[in-house]
Short mmCIF file of C-alpha atoms in Angstrom, two decimals:
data_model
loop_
_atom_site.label_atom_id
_atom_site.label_comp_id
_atom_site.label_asym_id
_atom_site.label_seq_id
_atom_site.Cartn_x
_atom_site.Cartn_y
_atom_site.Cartn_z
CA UNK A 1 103.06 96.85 98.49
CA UNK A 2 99.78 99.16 97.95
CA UNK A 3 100.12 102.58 96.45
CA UNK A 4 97.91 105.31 97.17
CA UNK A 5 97.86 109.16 96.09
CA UNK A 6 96.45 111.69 96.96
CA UNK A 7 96.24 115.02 94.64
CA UNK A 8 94.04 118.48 94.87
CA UNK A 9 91.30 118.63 92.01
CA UNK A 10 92.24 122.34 91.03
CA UNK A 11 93.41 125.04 93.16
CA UNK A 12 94.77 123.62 96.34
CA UNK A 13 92.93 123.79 99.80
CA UNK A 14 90.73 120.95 99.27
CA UNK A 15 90.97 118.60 102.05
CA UNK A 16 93.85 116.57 101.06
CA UNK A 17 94.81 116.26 104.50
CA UNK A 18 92.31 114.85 106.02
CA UNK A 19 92.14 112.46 102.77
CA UNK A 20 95.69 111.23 103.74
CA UNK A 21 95.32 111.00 107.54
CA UNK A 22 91.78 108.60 106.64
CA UNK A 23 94.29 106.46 104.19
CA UNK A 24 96.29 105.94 107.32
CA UNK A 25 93.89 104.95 109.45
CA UNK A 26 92.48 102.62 107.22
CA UNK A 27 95.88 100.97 106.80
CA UNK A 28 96.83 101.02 110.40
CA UNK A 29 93.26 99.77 111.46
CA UNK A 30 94.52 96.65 108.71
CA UNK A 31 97.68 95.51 110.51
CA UNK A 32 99.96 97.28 107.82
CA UNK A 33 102.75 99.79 108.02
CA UNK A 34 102.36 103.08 106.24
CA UNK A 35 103.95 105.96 105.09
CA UNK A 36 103.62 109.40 104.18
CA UNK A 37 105.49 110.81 101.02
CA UNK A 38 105.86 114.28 100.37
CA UNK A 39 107.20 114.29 96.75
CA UNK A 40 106.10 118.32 95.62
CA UNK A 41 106.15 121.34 97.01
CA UNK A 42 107.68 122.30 100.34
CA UNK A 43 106.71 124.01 103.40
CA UNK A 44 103.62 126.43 101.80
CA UNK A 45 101.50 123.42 102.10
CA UNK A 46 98.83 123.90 105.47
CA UNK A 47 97.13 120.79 106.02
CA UNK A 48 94.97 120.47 108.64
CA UNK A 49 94.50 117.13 110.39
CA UNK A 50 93.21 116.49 114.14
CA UNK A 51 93.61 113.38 116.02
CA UNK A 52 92.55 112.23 120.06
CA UNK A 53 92.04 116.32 120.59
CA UNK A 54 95.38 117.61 118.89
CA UNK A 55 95.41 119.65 115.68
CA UNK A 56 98.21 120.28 113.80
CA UNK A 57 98.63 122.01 110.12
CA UNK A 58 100.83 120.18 108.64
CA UNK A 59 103.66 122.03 106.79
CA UNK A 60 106.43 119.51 105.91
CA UNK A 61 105.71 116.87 107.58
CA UNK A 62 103.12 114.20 106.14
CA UNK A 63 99.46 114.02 107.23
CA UNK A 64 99.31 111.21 109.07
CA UNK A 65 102.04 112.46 111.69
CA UNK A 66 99.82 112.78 114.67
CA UNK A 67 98.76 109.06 113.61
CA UNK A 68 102.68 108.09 114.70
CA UNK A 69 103.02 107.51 110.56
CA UNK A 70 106.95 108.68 109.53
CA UNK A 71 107.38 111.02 106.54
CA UNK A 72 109.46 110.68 103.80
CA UNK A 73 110.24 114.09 101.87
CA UNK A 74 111.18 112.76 98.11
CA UNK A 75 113.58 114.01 95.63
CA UNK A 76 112.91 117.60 94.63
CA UNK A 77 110.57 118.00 97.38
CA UNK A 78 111.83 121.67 98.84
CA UNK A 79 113.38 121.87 102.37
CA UNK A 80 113.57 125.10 104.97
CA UNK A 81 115.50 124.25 107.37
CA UNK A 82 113.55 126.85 109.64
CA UNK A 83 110.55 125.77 108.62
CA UNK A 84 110.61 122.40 109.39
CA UNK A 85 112.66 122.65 113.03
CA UNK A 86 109.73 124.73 113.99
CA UNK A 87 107.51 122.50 112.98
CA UNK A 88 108.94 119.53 114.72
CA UNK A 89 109.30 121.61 117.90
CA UNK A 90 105.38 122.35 117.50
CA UNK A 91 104.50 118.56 117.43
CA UNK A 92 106.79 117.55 120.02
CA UNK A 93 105.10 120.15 122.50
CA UNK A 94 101.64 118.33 121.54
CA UNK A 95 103.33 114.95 122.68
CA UNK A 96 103.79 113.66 119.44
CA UNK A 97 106.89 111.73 118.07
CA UNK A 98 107.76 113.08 114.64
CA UNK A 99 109.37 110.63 112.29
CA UNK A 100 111.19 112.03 109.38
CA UNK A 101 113.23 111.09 105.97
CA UNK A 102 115.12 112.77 103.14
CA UNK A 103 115.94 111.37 100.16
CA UNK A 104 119.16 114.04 100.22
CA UNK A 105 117.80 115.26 96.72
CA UNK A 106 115.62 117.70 98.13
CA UNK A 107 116.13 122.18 97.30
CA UNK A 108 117.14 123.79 100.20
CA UNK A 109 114.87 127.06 100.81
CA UNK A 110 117.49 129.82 102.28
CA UNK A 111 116.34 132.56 104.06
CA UNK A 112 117.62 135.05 101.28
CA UNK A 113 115.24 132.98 98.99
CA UNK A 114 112.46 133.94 101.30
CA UNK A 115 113.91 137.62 101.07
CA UNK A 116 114.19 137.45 97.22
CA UNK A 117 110.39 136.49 96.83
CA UNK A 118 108.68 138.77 99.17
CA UNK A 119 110.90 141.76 97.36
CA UNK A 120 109.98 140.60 94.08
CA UNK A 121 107.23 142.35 92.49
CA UNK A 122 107.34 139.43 89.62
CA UNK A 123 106.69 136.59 92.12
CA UNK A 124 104.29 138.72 94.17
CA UNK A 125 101.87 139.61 90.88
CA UNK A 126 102.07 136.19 89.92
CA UNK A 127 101.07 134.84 93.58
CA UNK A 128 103.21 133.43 96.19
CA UNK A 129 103.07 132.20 99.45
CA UNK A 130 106.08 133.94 100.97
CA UNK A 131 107.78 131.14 101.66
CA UNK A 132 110.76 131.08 99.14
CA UNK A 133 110.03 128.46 96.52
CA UNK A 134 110.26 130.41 93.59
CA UNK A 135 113.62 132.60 93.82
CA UNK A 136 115.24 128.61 95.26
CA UNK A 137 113.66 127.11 91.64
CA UNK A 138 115.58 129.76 90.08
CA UNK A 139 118.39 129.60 91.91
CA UNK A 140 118.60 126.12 91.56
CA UNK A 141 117.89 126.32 87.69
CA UNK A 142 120.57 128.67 87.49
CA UNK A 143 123.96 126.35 89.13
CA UNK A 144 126.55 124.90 87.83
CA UNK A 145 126.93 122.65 91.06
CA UNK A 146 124.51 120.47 92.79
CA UNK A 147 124.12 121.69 96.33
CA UNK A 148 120.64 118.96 98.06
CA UNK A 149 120.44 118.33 101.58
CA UNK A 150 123.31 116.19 101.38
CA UNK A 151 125.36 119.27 101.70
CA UNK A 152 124.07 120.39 105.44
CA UNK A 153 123.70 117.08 106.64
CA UNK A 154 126.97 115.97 105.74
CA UNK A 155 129.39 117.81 105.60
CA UNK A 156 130.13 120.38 108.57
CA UNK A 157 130.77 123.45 105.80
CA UNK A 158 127.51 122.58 103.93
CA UNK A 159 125.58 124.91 105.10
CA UNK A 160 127.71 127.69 104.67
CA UNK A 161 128.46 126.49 101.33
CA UNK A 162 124.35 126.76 100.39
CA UNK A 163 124.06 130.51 102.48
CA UNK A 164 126.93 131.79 100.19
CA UNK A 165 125.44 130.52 96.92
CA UNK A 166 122.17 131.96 97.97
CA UNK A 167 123.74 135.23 98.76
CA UNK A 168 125.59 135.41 95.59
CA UNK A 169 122.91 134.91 93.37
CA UNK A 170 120.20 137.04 95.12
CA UNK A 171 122.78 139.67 96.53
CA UNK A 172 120.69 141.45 99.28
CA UNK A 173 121.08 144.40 100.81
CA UNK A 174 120.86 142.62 104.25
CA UNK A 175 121.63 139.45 105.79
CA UNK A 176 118.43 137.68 106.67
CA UNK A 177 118.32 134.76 109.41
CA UNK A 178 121.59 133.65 108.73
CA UNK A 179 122.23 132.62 112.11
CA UNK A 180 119.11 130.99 112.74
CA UNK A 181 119.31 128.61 109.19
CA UNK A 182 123.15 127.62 110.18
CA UNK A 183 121.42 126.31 114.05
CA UNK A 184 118.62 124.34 112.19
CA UNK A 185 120.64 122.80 109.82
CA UNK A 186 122.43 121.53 112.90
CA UNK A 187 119.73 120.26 114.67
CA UNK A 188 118.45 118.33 110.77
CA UNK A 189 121.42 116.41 111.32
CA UNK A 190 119.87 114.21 114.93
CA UNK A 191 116.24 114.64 113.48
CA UNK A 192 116.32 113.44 109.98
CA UNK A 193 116.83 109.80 108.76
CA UNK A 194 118.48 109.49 105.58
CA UNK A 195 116.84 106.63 103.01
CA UNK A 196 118.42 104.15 101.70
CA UNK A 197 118.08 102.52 98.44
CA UNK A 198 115.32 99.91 99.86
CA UNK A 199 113.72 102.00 102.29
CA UNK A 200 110.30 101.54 100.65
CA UNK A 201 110.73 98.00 101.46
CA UNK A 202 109.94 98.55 105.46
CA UNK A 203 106.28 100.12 104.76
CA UNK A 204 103.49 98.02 103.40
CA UNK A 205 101.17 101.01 101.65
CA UNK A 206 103.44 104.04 100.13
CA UNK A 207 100.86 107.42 100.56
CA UNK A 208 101.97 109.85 98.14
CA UNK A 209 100.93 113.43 99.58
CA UNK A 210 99.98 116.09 96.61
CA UNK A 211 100.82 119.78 98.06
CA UNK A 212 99.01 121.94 95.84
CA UNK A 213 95.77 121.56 93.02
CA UNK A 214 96.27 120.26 89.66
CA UNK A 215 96.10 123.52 87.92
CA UNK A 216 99.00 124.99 89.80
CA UNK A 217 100.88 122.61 88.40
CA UNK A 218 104.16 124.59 86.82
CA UNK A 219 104.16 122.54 83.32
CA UNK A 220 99.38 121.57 83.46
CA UNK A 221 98.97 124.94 85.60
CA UNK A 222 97.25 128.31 84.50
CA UNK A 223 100.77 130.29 83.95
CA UNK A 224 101.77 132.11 85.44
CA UNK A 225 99.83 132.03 88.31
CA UNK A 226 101.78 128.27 89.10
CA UNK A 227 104.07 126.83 91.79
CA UNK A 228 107.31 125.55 90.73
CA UNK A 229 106.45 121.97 90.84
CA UNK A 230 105.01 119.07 89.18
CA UNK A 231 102.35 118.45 91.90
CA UNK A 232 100.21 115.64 89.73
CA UNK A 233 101.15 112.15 88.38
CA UNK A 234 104.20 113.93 86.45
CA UNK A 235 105.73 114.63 89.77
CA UNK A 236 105.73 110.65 90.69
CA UNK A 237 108.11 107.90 89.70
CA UNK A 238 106.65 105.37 87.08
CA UNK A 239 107.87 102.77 89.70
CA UNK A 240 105.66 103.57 91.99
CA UNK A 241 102.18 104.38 89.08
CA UNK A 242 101.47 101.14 87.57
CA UNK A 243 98.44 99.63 89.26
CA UNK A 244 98.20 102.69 92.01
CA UNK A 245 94.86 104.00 93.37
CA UNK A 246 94.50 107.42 92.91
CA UNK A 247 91.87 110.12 94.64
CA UNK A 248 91.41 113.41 93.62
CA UNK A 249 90.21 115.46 96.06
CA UNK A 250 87.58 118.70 96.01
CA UNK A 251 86.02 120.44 98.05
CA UNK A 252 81.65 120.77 97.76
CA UNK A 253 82.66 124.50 96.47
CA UNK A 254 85.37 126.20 94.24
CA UNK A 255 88.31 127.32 96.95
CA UNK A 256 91.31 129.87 95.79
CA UNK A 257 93.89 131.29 97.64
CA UNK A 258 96.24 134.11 95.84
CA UNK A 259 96.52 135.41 92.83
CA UNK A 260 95.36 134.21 89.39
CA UNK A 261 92.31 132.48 88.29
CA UNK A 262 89.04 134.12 90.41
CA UNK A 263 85.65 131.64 91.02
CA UNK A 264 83.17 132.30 88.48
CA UNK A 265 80.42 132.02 91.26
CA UNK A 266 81.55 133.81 94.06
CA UNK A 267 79.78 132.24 97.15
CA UNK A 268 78.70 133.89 100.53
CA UNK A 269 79.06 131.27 102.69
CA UNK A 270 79.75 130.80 106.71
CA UNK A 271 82.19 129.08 107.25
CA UNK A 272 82.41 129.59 111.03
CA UNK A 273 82.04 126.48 113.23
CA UNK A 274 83.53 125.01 109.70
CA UNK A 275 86.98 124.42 111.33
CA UNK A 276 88.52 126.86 108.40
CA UNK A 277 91.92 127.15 108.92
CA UNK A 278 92.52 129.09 105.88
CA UNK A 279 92.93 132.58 106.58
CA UNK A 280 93.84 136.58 104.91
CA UNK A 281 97.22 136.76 104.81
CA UNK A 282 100.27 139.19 103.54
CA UNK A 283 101.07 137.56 100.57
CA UNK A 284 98.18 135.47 99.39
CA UNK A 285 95.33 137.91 100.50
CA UNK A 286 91.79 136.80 100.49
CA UNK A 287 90.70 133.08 100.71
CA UNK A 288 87.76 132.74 97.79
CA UNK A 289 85.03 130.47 97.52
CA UNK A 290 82.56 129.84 94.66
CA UNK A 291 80.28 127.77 93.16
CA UNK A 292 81.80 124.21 92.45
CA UNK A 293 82.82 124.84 88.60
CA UNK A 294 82.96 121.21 86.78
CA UNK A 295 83.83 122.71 83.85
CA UNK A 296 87.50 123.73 85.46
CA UNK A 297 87.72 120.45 87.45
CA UNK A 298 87.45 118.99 83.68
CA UNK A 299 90.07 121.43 82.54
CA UNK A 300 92.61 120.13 84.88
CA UNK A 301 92.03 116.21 84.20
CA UNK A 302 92.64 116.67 80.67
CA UNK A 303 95.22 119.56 81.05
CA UNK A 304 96.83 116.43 83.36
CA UNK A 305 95.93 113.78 80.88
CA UNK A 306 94.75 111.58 83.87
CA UNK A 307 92.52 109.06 81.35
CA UNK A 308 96.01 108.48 79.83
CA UNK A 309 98.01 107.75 83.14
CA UNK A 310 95.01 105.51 84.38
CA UNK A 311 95.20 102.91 81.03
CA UNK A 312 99.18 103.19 80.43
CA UNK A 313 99.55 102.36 84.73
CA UNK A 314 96.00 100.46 85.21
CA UNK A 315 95.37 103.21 88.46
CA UNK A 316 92.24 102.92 89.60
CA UNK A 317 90.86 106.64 90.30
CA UNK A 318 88.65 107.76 92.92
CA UNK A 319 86.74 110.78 93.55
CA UNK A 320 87.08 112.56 97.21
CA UNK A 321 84.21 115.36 97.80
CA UNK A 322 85.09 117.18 101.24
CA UNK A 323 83.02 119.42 103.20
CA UNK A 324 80.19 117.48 102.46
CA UNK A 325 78.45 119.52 105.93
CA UNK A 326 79.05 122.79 104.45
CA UNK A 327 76.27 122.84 101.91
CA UNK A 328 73.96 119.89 103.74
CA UNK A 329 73.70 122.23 106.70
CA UNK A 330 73.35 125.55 104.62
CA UNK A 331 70.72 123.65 102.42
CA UNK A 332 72.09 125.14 99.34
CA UNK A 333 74.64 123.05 96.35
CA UNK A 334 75.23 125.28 93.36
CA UNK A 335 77.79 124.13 90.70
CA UNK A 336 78.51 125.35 86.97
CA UNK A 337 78.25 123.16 84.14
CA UNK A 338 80.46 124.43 80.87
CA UNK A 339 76.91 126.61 80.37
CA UNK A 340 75.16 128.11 83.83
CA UNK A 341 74.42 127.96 86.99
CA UNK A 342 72.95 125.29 88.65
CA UNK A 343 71.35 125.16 92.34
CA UNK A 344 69.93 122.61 94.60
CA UNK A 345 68.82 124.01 97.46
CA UNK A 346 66.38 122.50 100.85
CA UNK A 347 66.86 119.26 101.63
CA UNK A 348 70.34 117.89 100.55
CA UNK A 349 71.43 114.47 100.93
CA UNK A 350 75.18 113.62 100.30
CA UNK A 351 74.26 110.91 97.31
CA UNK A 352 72.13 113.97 95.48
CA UNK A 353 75.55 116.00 95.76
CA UNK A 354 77.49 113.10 94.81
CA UNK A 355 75.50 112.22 91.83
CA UNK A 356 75.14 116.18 90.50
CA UNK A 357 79.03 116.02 90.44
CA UNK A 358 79.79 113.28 88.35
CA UNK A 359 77.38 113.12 86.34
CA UNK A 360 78.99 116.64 84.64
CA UNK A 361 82.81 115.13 84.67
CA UNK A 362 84.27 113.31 81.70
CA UNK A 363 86.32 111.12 83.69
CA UNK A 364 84.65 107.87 85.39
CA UNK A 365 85.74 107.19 89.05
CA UNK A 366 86.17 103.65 90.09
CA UNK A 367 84.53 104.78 94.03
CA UNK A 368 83.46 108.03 94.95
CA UNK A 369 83.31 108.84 98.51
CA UNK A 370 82.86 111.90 100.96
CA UNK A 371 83.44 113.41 104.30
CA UNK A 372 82.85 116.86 106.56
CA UNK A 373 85.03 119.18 106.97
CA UNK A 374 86.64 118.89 110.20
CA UNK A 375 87.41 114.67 110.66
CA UNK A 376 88.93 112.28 108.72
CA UNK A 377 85.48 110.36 108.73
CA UNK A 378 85.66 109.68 105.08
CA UNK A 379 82.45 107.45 103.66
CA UNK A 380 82.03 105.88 100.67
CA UNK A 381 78.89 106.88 98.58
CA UNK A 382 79.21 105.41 95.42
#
């Protein structure tokens, strides 16, 4: 059984989805069985994958789900039951087959969690994507009773059970989409597959799906601008980390979405024709771009201690560089050392880009490879 995973150099948004959806390609295109594991995060994740003329952004379900490749959402992964009929709804209207799993371990995401974060000026300063992680990791810190998704999807008073807890704890001054999260717990119950203890058994490469960058990581992150979950190696079983390959994925350019941490370099860039799927919104505001900064993507290895995990697990690490296109076409690569500003402008060829990159990180990459930034057409360079 191969392992592969997949994690976000630094901030999130770097093309981790079209990393995974290549990784199942690849294994497909071999004769094996994959699967998708979602094992951080929850439904705030928006990766974009397109296969045979369908897009989807994929929320909670795995990135190779247009590919026909099942998901498995892992212990402590979070779960809106909204969230994820809605999505399953969306890909069934695009004529695809969804395949899903829970490990029954997962935190439930109320919709009086969603409530309690958008009213919170806390979570709000410290950056959030609206979608209720936060106030459920508190919520969740805070019990004296274990409610997962074992509690809808088995017994017929579960979700009631989870609505009251929420309501007690966050006591709002209106109820919020009760109806709607009682009907989609429901419907979990005919859509979901439960795993079993050998489940990974049945799939011959396990793809481990990272949901946000390394430095919003809520024990390596930048507190307290952090998600509330271990999105890096500390988020996966030491089963499944000895002898693993491992990609970290960046974009050609610094990306940041919400608050916190600002790019050094702020870049003008067009991104139109770009297939950029990030967008302004409510809670997160402005999607920022800079100059790639190599000093940061060093801060997060070592916050991580990646050198450590690759010798104590013998991973083999890789290096993913998306939106190779972006600078090629606009003829312009700048990227920040620890001291300035460097530029490489006219002419750019992918192995220049490649080369400038590594050459400034203190961590050696077994292969380094690259892609554009709308298919999963993922080369190797190095």
């Amino acid at each position: 059984m191969e392992v592969k995973i997949v994690l976000g150099y630094t901030f999130g948004d770097e093309g981790k989805g079209v990393t995974v959806q290549w990784l199942c390609k690849k294994a497909i295109e071999e004769g094996k069985k994959p699967i998708v594991i979602r094992f951080s995060g929850g439904p705030q994740a928006a990766h974009t994958v397109n296969h045979n003329g369908i897009e989807h952004i994929c929320s909670s379900f795995g990135s190779g789900v247009l590919l026909g490749v099942p998901t498995m959402l892992y212990d402590n992964t979070y779960i809106d039951p909204i969230s994820l009929v809605k999505e399953y709804d969306s890909l069934v209207s695009k004529g695809v087959e969804p395949k899903i799993m829970m490990s029954m371990f997962n935190r439930v995401i109320t919709p009086h969690d969603v409530l309690a974060g958008r009213n919170n000026e806390k979570v709000l300063k410290d950056g959030t994507c609206g979608m209720g992680l936060y106030p459920t990791f508190k919520r969740y810190q805070s019990r004296s009773r274990i409610q997962h998704t074992s509690m809808f999807l088995h017994y017929d008073n579960g979700p009631e059970t989870i609505l009251d807890e929420a309501l007690e704890f966050h006591k709002p001054d209106t109820m919020y989409y009760e109806e709607e999260f009682l009907t989609a717990c429901d419907r979990l119950k005919s859509i979901v597959k439960v795993k079993d203890a050998t489940w990974a058994k049945d799939y011959d490469v396990l793809i481990f799906e990272g949901s946000q960058g390394l430095l919003l990581d809520m024990d390596c992150g930048f507190y307290p601008n952090v998600t509330p979950s271990r999105v890096g190696l500390n988020g996966i079983e030491s089963q499944y980390l000895k002898d693993a390959e491992v990609y970290l994925v960046t974009r050609t350019y610094t990306t940041r979405h919400g608050n916190g941490y600002e790019p050094k370099y702020k870049l003008d860039i067009d991104l139109s024709g770009k297939h950029e799927t990030n967008i302004n919104n409510e809670y997160q505001g402005e999607f920022k771009v800079g100059a790639l900064e190599t000093y940061i993507m060093n801060r997060a290895t070592e916050r991580h201690r990646i050198d450590n995990y690759v010798s104590q697990f013998d991973c083999r690490l890789n290096l993913v560089v998306t939106h190779m296109d972006v600078v090629v076409d606009g003829g312009v690569f700048q990227y920040e050392q620890k001291y300035g500003l460097n530029t490489i402008a006219g002419n750019i060829k992918p192995s220049t880009v490649l080369e400038a990159i590594t050459s400034h990180l203190d961590i050696p990459f077994d292969k380094v490879y690259y892609n554009d930034s709308i298919e999963s057409n993922v080369k190797q360079m190095l």
